Amino acid sequence: MTTILDPTDERVPIARSVSPRPEAVTGSVALLDISKPRGNVLLDRLEARLREELPGIEINRYAKPTFTKPAPTELRQDIRERNDFVVEALAD
């Protein structure tokens, strides 16, 4: 028999609220590939769909060096400074 121990303490759940959402997607959109297999395929299809549905937006593509670590600080800063929205691809 295997025992799995969970190190988190969820006796008092953390209260979270949903961030307000804009009414429309305008400006620039960052598409972030976290470098998992086929994430780029998902983002390619999403980019094509966004360009079809929202022809006035700017799309910027980014990729993390590896999915096993957080995005480097410089990458996160660049995304934050140049974009109004971010879509992160998680695919396998």
PDB file of N, CA and C in Angstrom, residues 1-88:
ATOM      1  N   MET A   1       0.850  -1.186   0.000  1.00  0.00           N
ATOM      2  CA  MET A   1       0.000   0.000   0.000  1.00  0.00           C
ATOM      3  C   MET A   1       0.886   1.236   0.000  1.00  0.00           C
ATOM      4  N   THR A   2       0.520   2.208  -0.820  1.00  0.00           N
ATOM      5  CA  THR A   2       1.278   3.451  -0.932  1.00  0.00           C
ATOM      6  C   THR A   2       0.555   4.555  -0.185  1.00  0.00           C
ATOM      7  N   THR A   3       1.310   5.340   0.565  1.00  0.00           N
ATOM      8  CA  THR A   3       0.757   6.495   1.260  1.00  0.00           C
ATOM      9  C   THR A   3       1.272   7.756   0.580  1.00  0.00           C
ATOM     10  N   ILE A   4       0.375   8.661   0.222  1.00  0.00           N
ATOM     11  CA  ILE A   4       0.750   9.932  -0.384  1.00  0.00           C
ATOM     12  C   ILE A   4       0.492  11.021   0.644  1.00  0.00           C
ATOM     13  N   LEU A   5       1.523  11.783   0.947  1.00  0.00           N
ATOM     14  CA  LEU A   5       1.404  12.873   1.899  1.00  0.00           C
ATOM     15  C   LEU A   5       1.319  14.200   1.159  1.00  0.00           C
ATOM     16  N   ASP A   6       0.371  15.029   1.547  1.00  0.00           N
ATOM     17  CA  ASP A   6       0.196  16.345   0.946  1.00  0.00           C
ATOM     18  C   ASP A   6       0.723  17.386   1.929  1.00  0.00           C
ATOM     19  N   PRO A   7       1.785  18.122   1.548  1.00  0.00           N
ATOM     20  CA  PRO A   7       2.381  19.078   2.484  1.00  0.00           C
ATOM     21  C   PRO A   7       1.606  20.380   2.646  1.00  0.00           C
ATOM     22  N   THR A   8       0.543  20.570   1.889  1.00  0.00           N
ATOM     23  CA  THR A   8      -0.204  21.820   2.000  1.00  0.00           C
ATOM     24  C   THR A   8      -1.216  21.723   3.133  1.00  0.00           C
ATOM     25  N   ASP A   9      -1.508  22.864   3.698  1.00  0.00           N
ATOM     26  CA  ASP A   9      -2.483  22.941   4.785  1.00  0.00           C
ATOM     27  C   ASP A   9      -3.731  23.614   4.248  1.00  0.00           C
ATOM     28  N   GLU A  10      -4.757  22.835   3.991  1.00  0.00           N
ATOM     29  CA  GLU A  10      -5.980  23.395   3.413  1.00  0.00           C
ATOM     30  C   GLU A  10      -7.135  23.403   4.407  1.00  0.00           C
ATOM     31  N   ARG A  11      -6.797  23.399   5.698  1.00  0.00           N
ATOM     32  CA  ARG A  11      -7.872  23.477   6.686  1.00  0.00           C
ATOM     33  C   ARG A  11      -8.578  24.818   6.632  1.00  0.00           C
ATOM     34  N   VAL A  12      -7.835  25.861   6.258  1.00  0.00           N
ATOM     35  CA  VAL A  12      -8.420  27.181   6.080  1.00  0.00           C
ATOM     36  C   VAL A  12      -8.130  27.597   4.635  1.00  0.00           C
ATOM     37  N   PRO A  13      -9.079  27.380   3.725  1.00  0.00           N
ATOM     38  CA  PRO A  13      -8.829  27.696   2.317  1.00  0.00           C
ATOM     39  C   PRO A  13      -8.554  29.182   2.108  1.00  0.00           C
ATOM     40  N   ILE A  14      -7.720  29.474   1.125  1.00  0.00           N
ATOM     41  CA  ILE A  14      -7.403  30.854   0.784  1.00  0.00           C
ATOM     42  C   ILE A  14      -8.547  31.415  -0.044  1.00  0.00           C
ATOM     43  N   ALA A  15      -9.038  32.577   0.354  1.00  0.00           N
ATOM     44  CA  ALA A  15     -10.115  33.230  -0.393  1.00  0.00           C
ATOM     45  C   ALA A  15      -9.516  33.893  -1.627  1.00  0.00           C
ATOM     46  N   ARG A  16     -10.093  33.630  -2.770  1.00  0.00           N
ATOM     47  CA  ARG A  16      -9.625  34.213  -4.027  1.00  0.00           C
ATOM     48  C   ARG A  16     -10.805  34.820  -4.763  1.00  0.00           C
ATOM     49  N   SER A  17     -10.532  35.877  -5.498  1.00  0.00           N
ATOM     50  CA  SER A  17     -11.587  36.481  -6.309  1.00  0.00           C
ATOM     51  C   SER A  17     -11.108  36.561  -7.751  1.00  0.00           C
ATOM     52  N   VAL A  18     -12.055  36.601  -8.653  1.00  0.00           N
ATOM     53  CA  VAL A  18     -11.758  36.680 -10.071  1.00  0.00           C
ATOM     54  C   VAL A  18     -11.421  38.129 -10.414  1.00  0.00           C
ATOM     55  N   SER A  19     -10.359  38.331 -11.174  1.00  0.00           N
ATOM     56  CA  SER A  19      -9.982  39.676 -11.618  1.00  0.00           C
ATOM     57  C   SER A  19     -11.027  40.198 -12.588  1.00  0.00           C
ATOM     58  N   PRO A  20     -11.246  41.502 -12.581  1.00  0.00           N
ATOM     59  CA  PRO A  20     -12.195  42.044 -13.560  1.00  0.00           C
ATOM     60  C   PRO A  20     -11.685  41.817 -14.979  1.00  0.00           C
ATOM     61  N   ARG A  21     -12.583  41.492 -15.878  1.00  0.00           N
ATOM     62  CA  ARG A  21     -12.234  41.214 -17.261  1.00  0.00           C
ATOM     63  C   ARG A  21     -12.662  42.371 -18.150  1.00  0.00           C
ATOM     64  N   PRO A  22     -11.822  42.740 -19.123  1.00  0.00           N
ATOM     65  CA  PRO A  22     -12.238  43.792 -20.058  1.00  0.00           C
ATOM     66  C   PRO A  22     -13.372  43.300 -20.953  1.00  0.00           C
ATOM     67  N   GLU A  23     -14.115  44.241 -21.497  1.00  0.00           N
ATOM     68  CA  GLU A  23     -15.239  43.877 -22.356  1.00  0.00           C
ATOM     69  C   GLU A  23     -14.795  43.394 -23.728  1.00  0.00           C
ATOM     70  N   ALA A  24     -13.608  43.817 -24.175  1.00  0.00           N
ATOM     71  CA  ALA A  24     -13.130  43.443 -25.511  1.00  0.00           C
ATOM     72  C   ALA A  24     -11.617  43.237 -25.481  1.00  0.00           C
ATOM     73  N   VAL A  25     -11.134  42.422 -26.393  1.00  0.00           N
ATOM     74  CA  VAL A  25      -9.693  42.219 -26.556  1.00  0.00           C
ATOM     75  C   VAL A  25      -9.211  43.229 -27.591  1.00  0.00           C
ATOM     76  N   THR A  26      -8.361  44.158 -27.139  1.00  0.00           N
ATOM     77  CA  THR A  26      -7.802  45.179 -28.023  1.00  0.00           C
ATOM     78  C   THR A  26      -6.325  45.333 -27.695  1.00  0.00           C
ATOM     79  N   GLY A  27      -5.597  45.988 -28.580  1.00  0.00           N
ATOM     80  CA  GLY A  27      -4.183  46.230 -28.313  1.00  0.00           C
ATOM     81  C   GLY A  27      -3.329  45.052 -28.716  1.00  0.00           C
ATOM     82  N   SER A  28      -2.464  44.605 -27.803  1.00  0.00           N
ATOM     83  CA  SER A  28      -1.535  43.520 -28.133  1.00  0.00           C
ATOM     84  C   SER A  28      -1.757  42.317 -27.225  1.00  0.00           C
ATOM     85  N   VAL A  29      -1.568  41.147 -27.808  1.00  0.00           N
ATOM     86  CA  VAL A  29      -1.765  39.885 -27.100  1.00  0.00           C
ATOM     87  C   VAL A  29      -0.461  39.098 -27.149  1.00  0.00           C
ATOM     88  N   ALA A  30       0.009  38.665 -25.993  1.00  0.00           N
ATOM     89  CA  ALA A  30       1.190  37.808 -25.912  1.00  0.00           C
ATOM     90  C   ALA A  30       0.729  36.357 -25.917  1.00  0.00           C
ATOM     91  N   LEU A  31       1.346  35.551 -26.769  1.00  0.00           N
ATOM     92  CA  LEU A  31       1.112  34.114 -26.775  1.00  0.00           C
ATOM     93  C   LEU A  31       2.389  33.472 -26.251  1.00  0.00           C
ATOM     94  N   LEU A  32       2.308  32.887 -25.056  1.00  0.00           N
ATOM     95  CA  LEU A  32       3.479  32.330 -24.389  1.00  0.00           C
ATOM     96  C   LEU A  32       3.478  30.815 -24.469  1.00  0.00           C
ATOM     97  N   ASP A  33       4.476  30.275 -25.140  1.00  0.00           N
ATOM     98  CA  ASP A  33       4.671  28.832 -25.242  1.00  0.00           C
ATOM     99  C   ASP A  33       5.576  28.434 -24.076  1.00  0.00           C
ATOM    100  N   ILE A  34       5.101  27.561 -23.198  1.00  0.00           N
ATOM    101  CA  ILE A  34       5.930  27.183 -22.051  1.00  0.00           C
ATOM    102  C   ILE A  34       6.919  26.076 -22.406  1.00  0.00           C
ATOM    103  N   SER A  35       6.965  25.700 -23.660  1.00  0.00           N
ATOM    104  CA  SER A  35       7.923  24.716 -24.193  1.00  0.00           C
ATOM    105  C   SER A  35       7.583  23.274 -23.850  1.00  0.00           C
ATOM    106  N   LYS A  36       6.307  22.998 -23.656  1.00  0.00           N
ATOM    107  CA  LYS A  36       5.869  21.609 -23.558  1.00  0.00           C
ATOM    108  C   LYS A  36       5.542  21.137 -24.973  1.00  0.00           C
ATOM    109  N   PRO A  37       5.632  19.845 -25.205  1.00  0.00           N
ATOM    110  CA  PRO A  37       5.350  19.329 -26.549  1.00  0.00           C
ATOM    111  C   PRO A  37       3.968  19.756 -27.056  1.00  0.00           C
ATOM    112  N   ARG A  38       3.945  20.207 -28.291  1.00  0.00           N
ATOM    113  CA  ARG A  38       2.743  20.597 -29.030  1.00  0.00           C
ATOM    114  C   ARG A  38       2.097  21.891 -28.554  1.00  0.00           C
ATOM    115  N   GLY A  39       2.702  22.588 -27.604  1.00  0.00           N
ATOM    116  CA  GLY A  39       2.181  23.889 -27.192  1.00  0.00           C
ATOM    117  C   GLY A  39       2.196  24.865 -28.354  1.00  0.00           C
ATOM    118  N   ASN A  40       3.238  24.768 -29.182  1.00  0.00           N
ATOM    119  CA  ASN A  40       3.332  25.649 -30.346  1.00  0.00           C
ATOM    120  C   ASN A  40       2.206  25.379 -31.345  1.00  0.00           C
ATOM    121  N   VAL A  41       1.772  24.137 -31.446  1.00  0.00           N
ATOM    122  CA  VAL A  41       0.664  23.790 -32.349  1.00  0.00           C
ATOM    123  C   VAL A  41      -0.616  24.477 -31.869  1.00  0.00           C
ATOM    124  N   LEU A  42      -0.862  24.412 -30.579  1.00  0.00           N
ATOM    125  CA  LEU A  42      -2.030  25.082 -29.999  1.00  0.00           C
ATOM    126  C   LEU A  42      -1.965  26.581 -30.269  1.00  0.00           C
ATOM    127  N   LEU A  43      -0.797  27.186 -30.026  1.00  0.00           N
ATOM    128  CA  LEU A  43      -0.675  28.628 -30.218  1.00  0.00           C
ATOM    129  C   LEU A  43      -0.761  29.030 -31.685  1.00  0.00           C
ATOM    130  N   ASP A  44      -0.263  28.193 -32.585  1.00  0.00           N
ATOM    131  CA  ASP A  44      -0.395  28.482 -34.016  1.00  0.00           C
ATOM    132  C   ASP A  44      -1.868  28.568 -34.408  1.00  0.00           C
ATOM    133  N   ARG A  45      -2.649  27.633 -33.929  1.00  0.00           N
ATOM    134  CA  ARG A  45      -4.089  27.619 -34.263  1.00  0.00           C
ATOM    135  C   ARG A  45      -4.817  28.778 -33.597  1.00  0.00           C
ATOM    136  N   LEU A  46      -4.432  29.073 -32.349  1.00  0.00           N
ATOM    137  CA  LEU A  46      -5.046  30.198 -31.649  1.00  0.00           C
ATOM    138  C   LEU A  46      -4.697  31.514 -32.335  1.00  0.00           C
ATOM    139  N   GLU A  47      -3.437  31.669 -32.736  1.00  0.00           N
ATOM    140  CA  GLU A  47      -3.030  32.889 -33.429  1.00  0.00           C
ATOM    141  C   GLU A  47      -3.835  33.077 -34.717  1.00  0.00           C
ATOM    142  N   ALA A  48      -3.989  32.023 -35.487  1.00  0.00           N
ATOM    143  CA  ALA A  48      -4.759  32.114 -36.725  1.00  0.00           C
ATOM    144  C   ALA A  48      -6.199  32.533 -36.432  1.00  0.00           C
ATOM    145  N   ARG A  49      -6.770  31.964 -35.405  1.00  0.00           N
ATOM    146  CA  ARG A  49      -8.163  32.293 -35.041  1.00  0.00           C
ATOM    147  C   ARG A  49      -8.291  33.728 -34.553  1.00  0.00           C
ATOM    148  N   LEU A  50      -7.324  34.173 -33.736  1.00  0.00           N
ATOM    149  CA  LEU A  50      -7.350  35.559 -33.259  1.00  0.00           C
ATOM    150  C   LEU A  50      -7.227  36.542 -34.416  1.00  0.00           C
ATOM    151  N   ARG A  51      -6.329  36.246 -35.353  1.00  0.00           N
ATOM    152  CA  ARG A  51      -6.155  37.139 -36.511  1.00  0.00           C
ATOM    153  C   ARG A  51      -7.432  37.193 -37.353  1.00  0.00           C
ATOM    154  N   GLU A  52      -8.144  36.088 -37.421  1.00  0.00           N
ATOM    155  CA  GLU A  52      -9.399  36.026 -38.177  1.00  0.00           C
ATOM    156  C   GLU A  52     -10.511  36.803 -37.475  1.00  0.00           C
ATOM    157  N   GLU A  53     -10.623  36.608 -36.163  1.00  0.00           N
ATOM    158  CA  GLU A  53     -11.723  37.208 -35.399  1.00  0.00           C
ATOM    159  C   GLU A  53     -11.458  38.651 -34.967  1.00  0.00           C
ATOM    160  N   LEU A  54     -10.182  38.997 -34.735  1.00  0.00           N
ATOM    161  CA  LEU A  54      -9.818  40.321 -34.224  1.00  0.00           C
ATOM    162  C   LEU A  54      -8.689  40.907 -35.075  1.00  0.00           C
ATOM    163  N   PRO A  55      -8.982  41.316 -36.309  1.00  0.00           N
ATOM    164  CA  PRO A  55      -7.920  41.726 -37.227  1.00  0.00           C
ATOM    165  C   PRO A  55      -7.100  42.927 -36.766  1.00  0.00           C
ATOM    166  N   GLY A  56      -7.572  43.722 -35.835  1.00  0.00           N
ATOM    167  CA  GLY A  56      -6.840  44.915 -35.419  1.00  0.00           C
ATOM    168  C   GLY A  56      -5.818  44.698 -34.311  1.00  0.00           C
ATOM    169  N   ILE A  57      -5.752  43.494 -33.750  1.00  0.00           N
ATOM    170  CA  ILE A  57      -4.835  43.301 -32.621  1.00  0.00           C
ATOM    171  C   ILE A  57      -3.426  42.942 -33.104  1.00  0.00           C
ATOM    172  N   GLU A  58      -2.453  43.243 -32.235  1.00  0.00           N
ATOM    173  CA  GLU A  58      -1.063  42.847 -32.481  1.00  0.00           C
ATOM    174  C   GLU A  58      -0.809  41.575 -31.681  1.00  0.00           C
ATOM    175  N   ILE A  59      -0.161  40.604 -32.297  1.00  0.00           N
ATOM    176  CA  ILE A  59       0.145  39.349 -31.609  1.00  0.00           C
ATOM    177  C   ILE A  59       1.652  39.203 -31.502  1.00  0.00           C
ATOM    178  N   ASN A  60       2.124  38.972 -30.273  1.00  0.00           N
ATOM    179  CA  ASN A  60       3.546  38.772 -30.003  1.00  0.00           C
ATOM    180  C   ASN A  60       3.744  37.363 -29.462  1.00  0.00           C
ATOM    181  N   ARG A  61       4.684  36.630 -30.041  1.00  0.00           N
ATOM    182  CA  ARG A  61       4.952  35.247 -29.612  1.00  0.00           C
ATOM    183  C   ARG A  61       6.181  35.209 -28.706  1.00  0.00           C
ATOM    184  N   TYR A  62       6.087  34.400 -27.660  1.00  0.00           N
ATOM    185  CA  TYR A  62       7.177  34.207 -26.707  1.00  0.00           C
ATOM    186  C   TYR A  62       7.282  32.721 -26.382  1.00  0.00           C
ATOM    187  N   ALA A  63       8.464  32.319 -25.899  1.00  0.00           N
ATOM    188  CA  ALA A  63       8.645  30.937 -25.468  1.00  0.00           C
ATOM    189  C   ALA A  63       9.558  30.906 -24.251  1.00  0.00           C
ATOM    190  N   LYS A  64       9.171  30.115 -23.267  1.00  0.00           N
ATOM    191  CA  LYS A  64      10.050  29.885 -22.124  1.00  0.00           C
ATOM    192  C   LYS A  64      11.168  28.940 -22.567  1.00  0.00           C
ATOM    193  N   PRO A  65      12.355  29.065 -21.953  1.00  0.00           N
ATOM    194  CA  PRO A  65      13.435  28.144 -22.295  1.00  0.00           C
ATOM    195  C   PRO A  65      13.107  26.691 -21.945  1.00  0.00           C
ATOM    196  N   THR A  66      12.365  26.490 -20.867  1.00  0.00           N
ATOM    197  CA  THR A  66      11.984  25.149 -20.425  1.00  0.00           C
ATOM    198  C   THR A  66      10.706  25.226 -19.605  1.00  0.00           C
ATOM    199  N   PHE A  67       9.907  24.176 -19.668  1.00  0.00           N
ATOM    200  CA  PHE A  67       8.664  24.180 -18.880  1.00  0.00           C
ATOM    201  C   PHE A  67       8.915  23.825 -17.424  1.00  0.00           C
ATOM    202  N   THR A  68      10.112  23.375 -17.093  1.00  0.00           N
ATOM    203  CA  THR A  68      10.394  22.911 -15.737  1.00  0.00           C
ATOM    204  C   THR A  68      10.722  24.029 -14.760  1.00  0.00           C
ATOM    205  N   LYS A  69      10.873  25.246 -15.261  1.00  0.00           N
ATOM    206  CA  LYS A  69      11.212  26.386 -14.401  1.00  0.00           C
ATOM    207  C   LYS A  69      10.333  27.572 -14.744  1.00  0.00           C
ATOM    208  N   PRO A  70      10.174  28.509 -13.800  1.00  0.00           N
ATOM    209  CA  PRO A  70       9.418  29.724 -14.116  1.00  0.00           C
ATOM    210  C   PRO A  70      10.075  30.503 -15.254  1.00  0.00           C
ATOM    211  N   ALA A  71       9.299  31.318 -15.916  1.00  0.00           N
ATOM    212  CA  ALA A  71       9.834  32.165 -16.983  1.00  0.00           C
ATOM    213  C   ALA A  71      10.880  33.106 -16.399  1.00  0.00           C
ATOM    214  N   PRO A  72      11.974  33.338 -17.118  1.00  0.00           N
ATOM    215  CA  PRO A  72      12.991  34.269 -16.639  1.00  0.00           C
ATOM    216  C   PRO A  72      12.403  35.668 -16.412  1.00  0.00           C
ATOM    217  N   THR A  73      12.957  36.374 -15.476  1.00  0.00           N
ATOM    218  CA  THR A  73      12.477  37.714 -15.120  1.00  0.00           C
ATOM    219  C   THR A  73      12.416  38.627 -16.336  1.00  0.00           C
ATOM    220  N   GLU A  74      13.454  38.606 -17.170  1.00  0.00           N
ATOM    221  CA  GLU A  74      13.489  39.479 -18.349  1.00  0.00           C
ATOM    222  C   GLU A  74      12.336  39.178 -19.302  1.00  0.00           C
ATOM    223  N   LEU A  75      12.015  37.905 -19.464  1.00  0.00           N
ATOM    224  CA  LEU A  75      10.916  37.511 -20.336  1.00  0.00           C
ATOM    225  C   LEU A  75       9.589  38.014 -19.773  1.00  0.00           C
ATOM    226  N   ARG A  76       9.383  37.838 -18.479  1.00  0.00           N
ATOM    227  CA  ARG A  76       8.138  38.313 -17.859  1.00  0.00           C
ATOM    228  C   ARG A  76       8.003  39.822 -17.959  1.00  0.00           C
ATOM    229  N   GLN A  77       9.102  40.539 -17.762  1.00  0.00           N
ATOM    230  CA  GLN A  77       9.062  41.995 -17.869  1.00  0.00           C
ATOM    231  C   GLN A  77       8.739  42.438 -19.291  1.00  0.00           C
ATOM    232  N   ASP A  78       9.344  41.792 -20.275  1.00  0.00           N
ATOM    233  CA  ASP A  78       9.083  42.131 -21.677  1.00  0.00           C
ATOM    234  C   ASP A  78       7.614  41.897 -22.016  1.00  0.00           C
ATOM    235  N   ILE A  79       7.081  40.778 -21.579  1.00  0.00           N
ATOM    236  CA  ILE A  79       5.667  40.483 -21.830  1.00  0.00           C
ATOM    237  C   ILE A  79       4.785  41.536 -21.173  1.00  0.00           C
ATOM    238  N   ARG A  80       5.072  41.877 -19.934  1.00  0.00           N
ATOM    239  CA  ARG A  80       4.272  42.860 -19.195  1.00  0.00           C
ATOM    240  C   ARG A  80       4.315  44.236 -19.862  1.00  0.00           C
ATOM    241  N   GLU A  81       5.492  44.647 -20.321  1.00  0.00           N
ATOM    242  CA  GLU A  81       5.653  45.986 -20.886  1.00  0.00           C
ATOM    243  C   GLU A  81       5.038  46.130 -22.280  1.00  0.00           C
ATOM    244  N   ARG A  82       5.028  45.066 -23.069  1.00  0.00           N
ATOM    245  CA  ARG A  82       4.632  45.163 -24.467  1.00  0.00           C
ATOM    246  C   ARG A  82       3.228  44.658 -24.783  1.00  0.00           C
ATOM    247  N   ASN A  83       2.512  44.127 -23.793  1.00  0.00           N
ATOM    248  CA  ASN A  83       1.236  43.469 -24.097  1.00  0.00           C
ATOM    249  C   ASN A  83       0.129  43.858 -23.137  1.00  0.00           C
ATOM    250  N   ASP A  84      -1.091  43.751 -23.664  1.00  0.00           N
ATOM    251  CA  ASP A  84      -2.280  44.024 -22.861  1.00  0.00           C
ATOM    252  C   ASP A  84      -2.924  42.744 -22.339  1.00  0.00           C
ATOM    253  N   PHE A  85      -2.686  41.633 -23.033  1.00  0.00           N
ATOM    254  CA  PHE A  85      -3.253  40.331 -22.677  1.00  0.00           C
ATOM    255  C   PHE A  85      -2.185  39.264 -22.828  1.00  0.00           C
ATOM    256  N   VAL A  86      -2.335  38.161 -22.081  1.00  0.00           N
ATOM    257  CA  VAL A  86      -1.407  37.033 -22.201  1.00  0.00           C
ATOM    258  C   VAL A  86      -2.210  35.734 -22.268  1.00  0.00           C
ATOM    259  N   VAL A  87      -1.817  34.872 -23.214  1.00  0.00           N
ATOM    260  CA  VAL A  87      -2.354  33.515 -23.287  1.00  0.00           C
ATOM    261  C   VAL A  87      -1.163  32.586 -23.162  1.00  0.00           C
ATOM    262  N   GLU A  88      -1.251  31.661 -22.229  1.00  0.00           N
ATOM    263  CA  GLU A  88      -0.163  30.724 -21.975  1.00  0.00           C
ATOM    264  C   GLU A  88      -0.597  29.337 -22.440  1.00  0.00           C
TER     265      GLU A  88
END
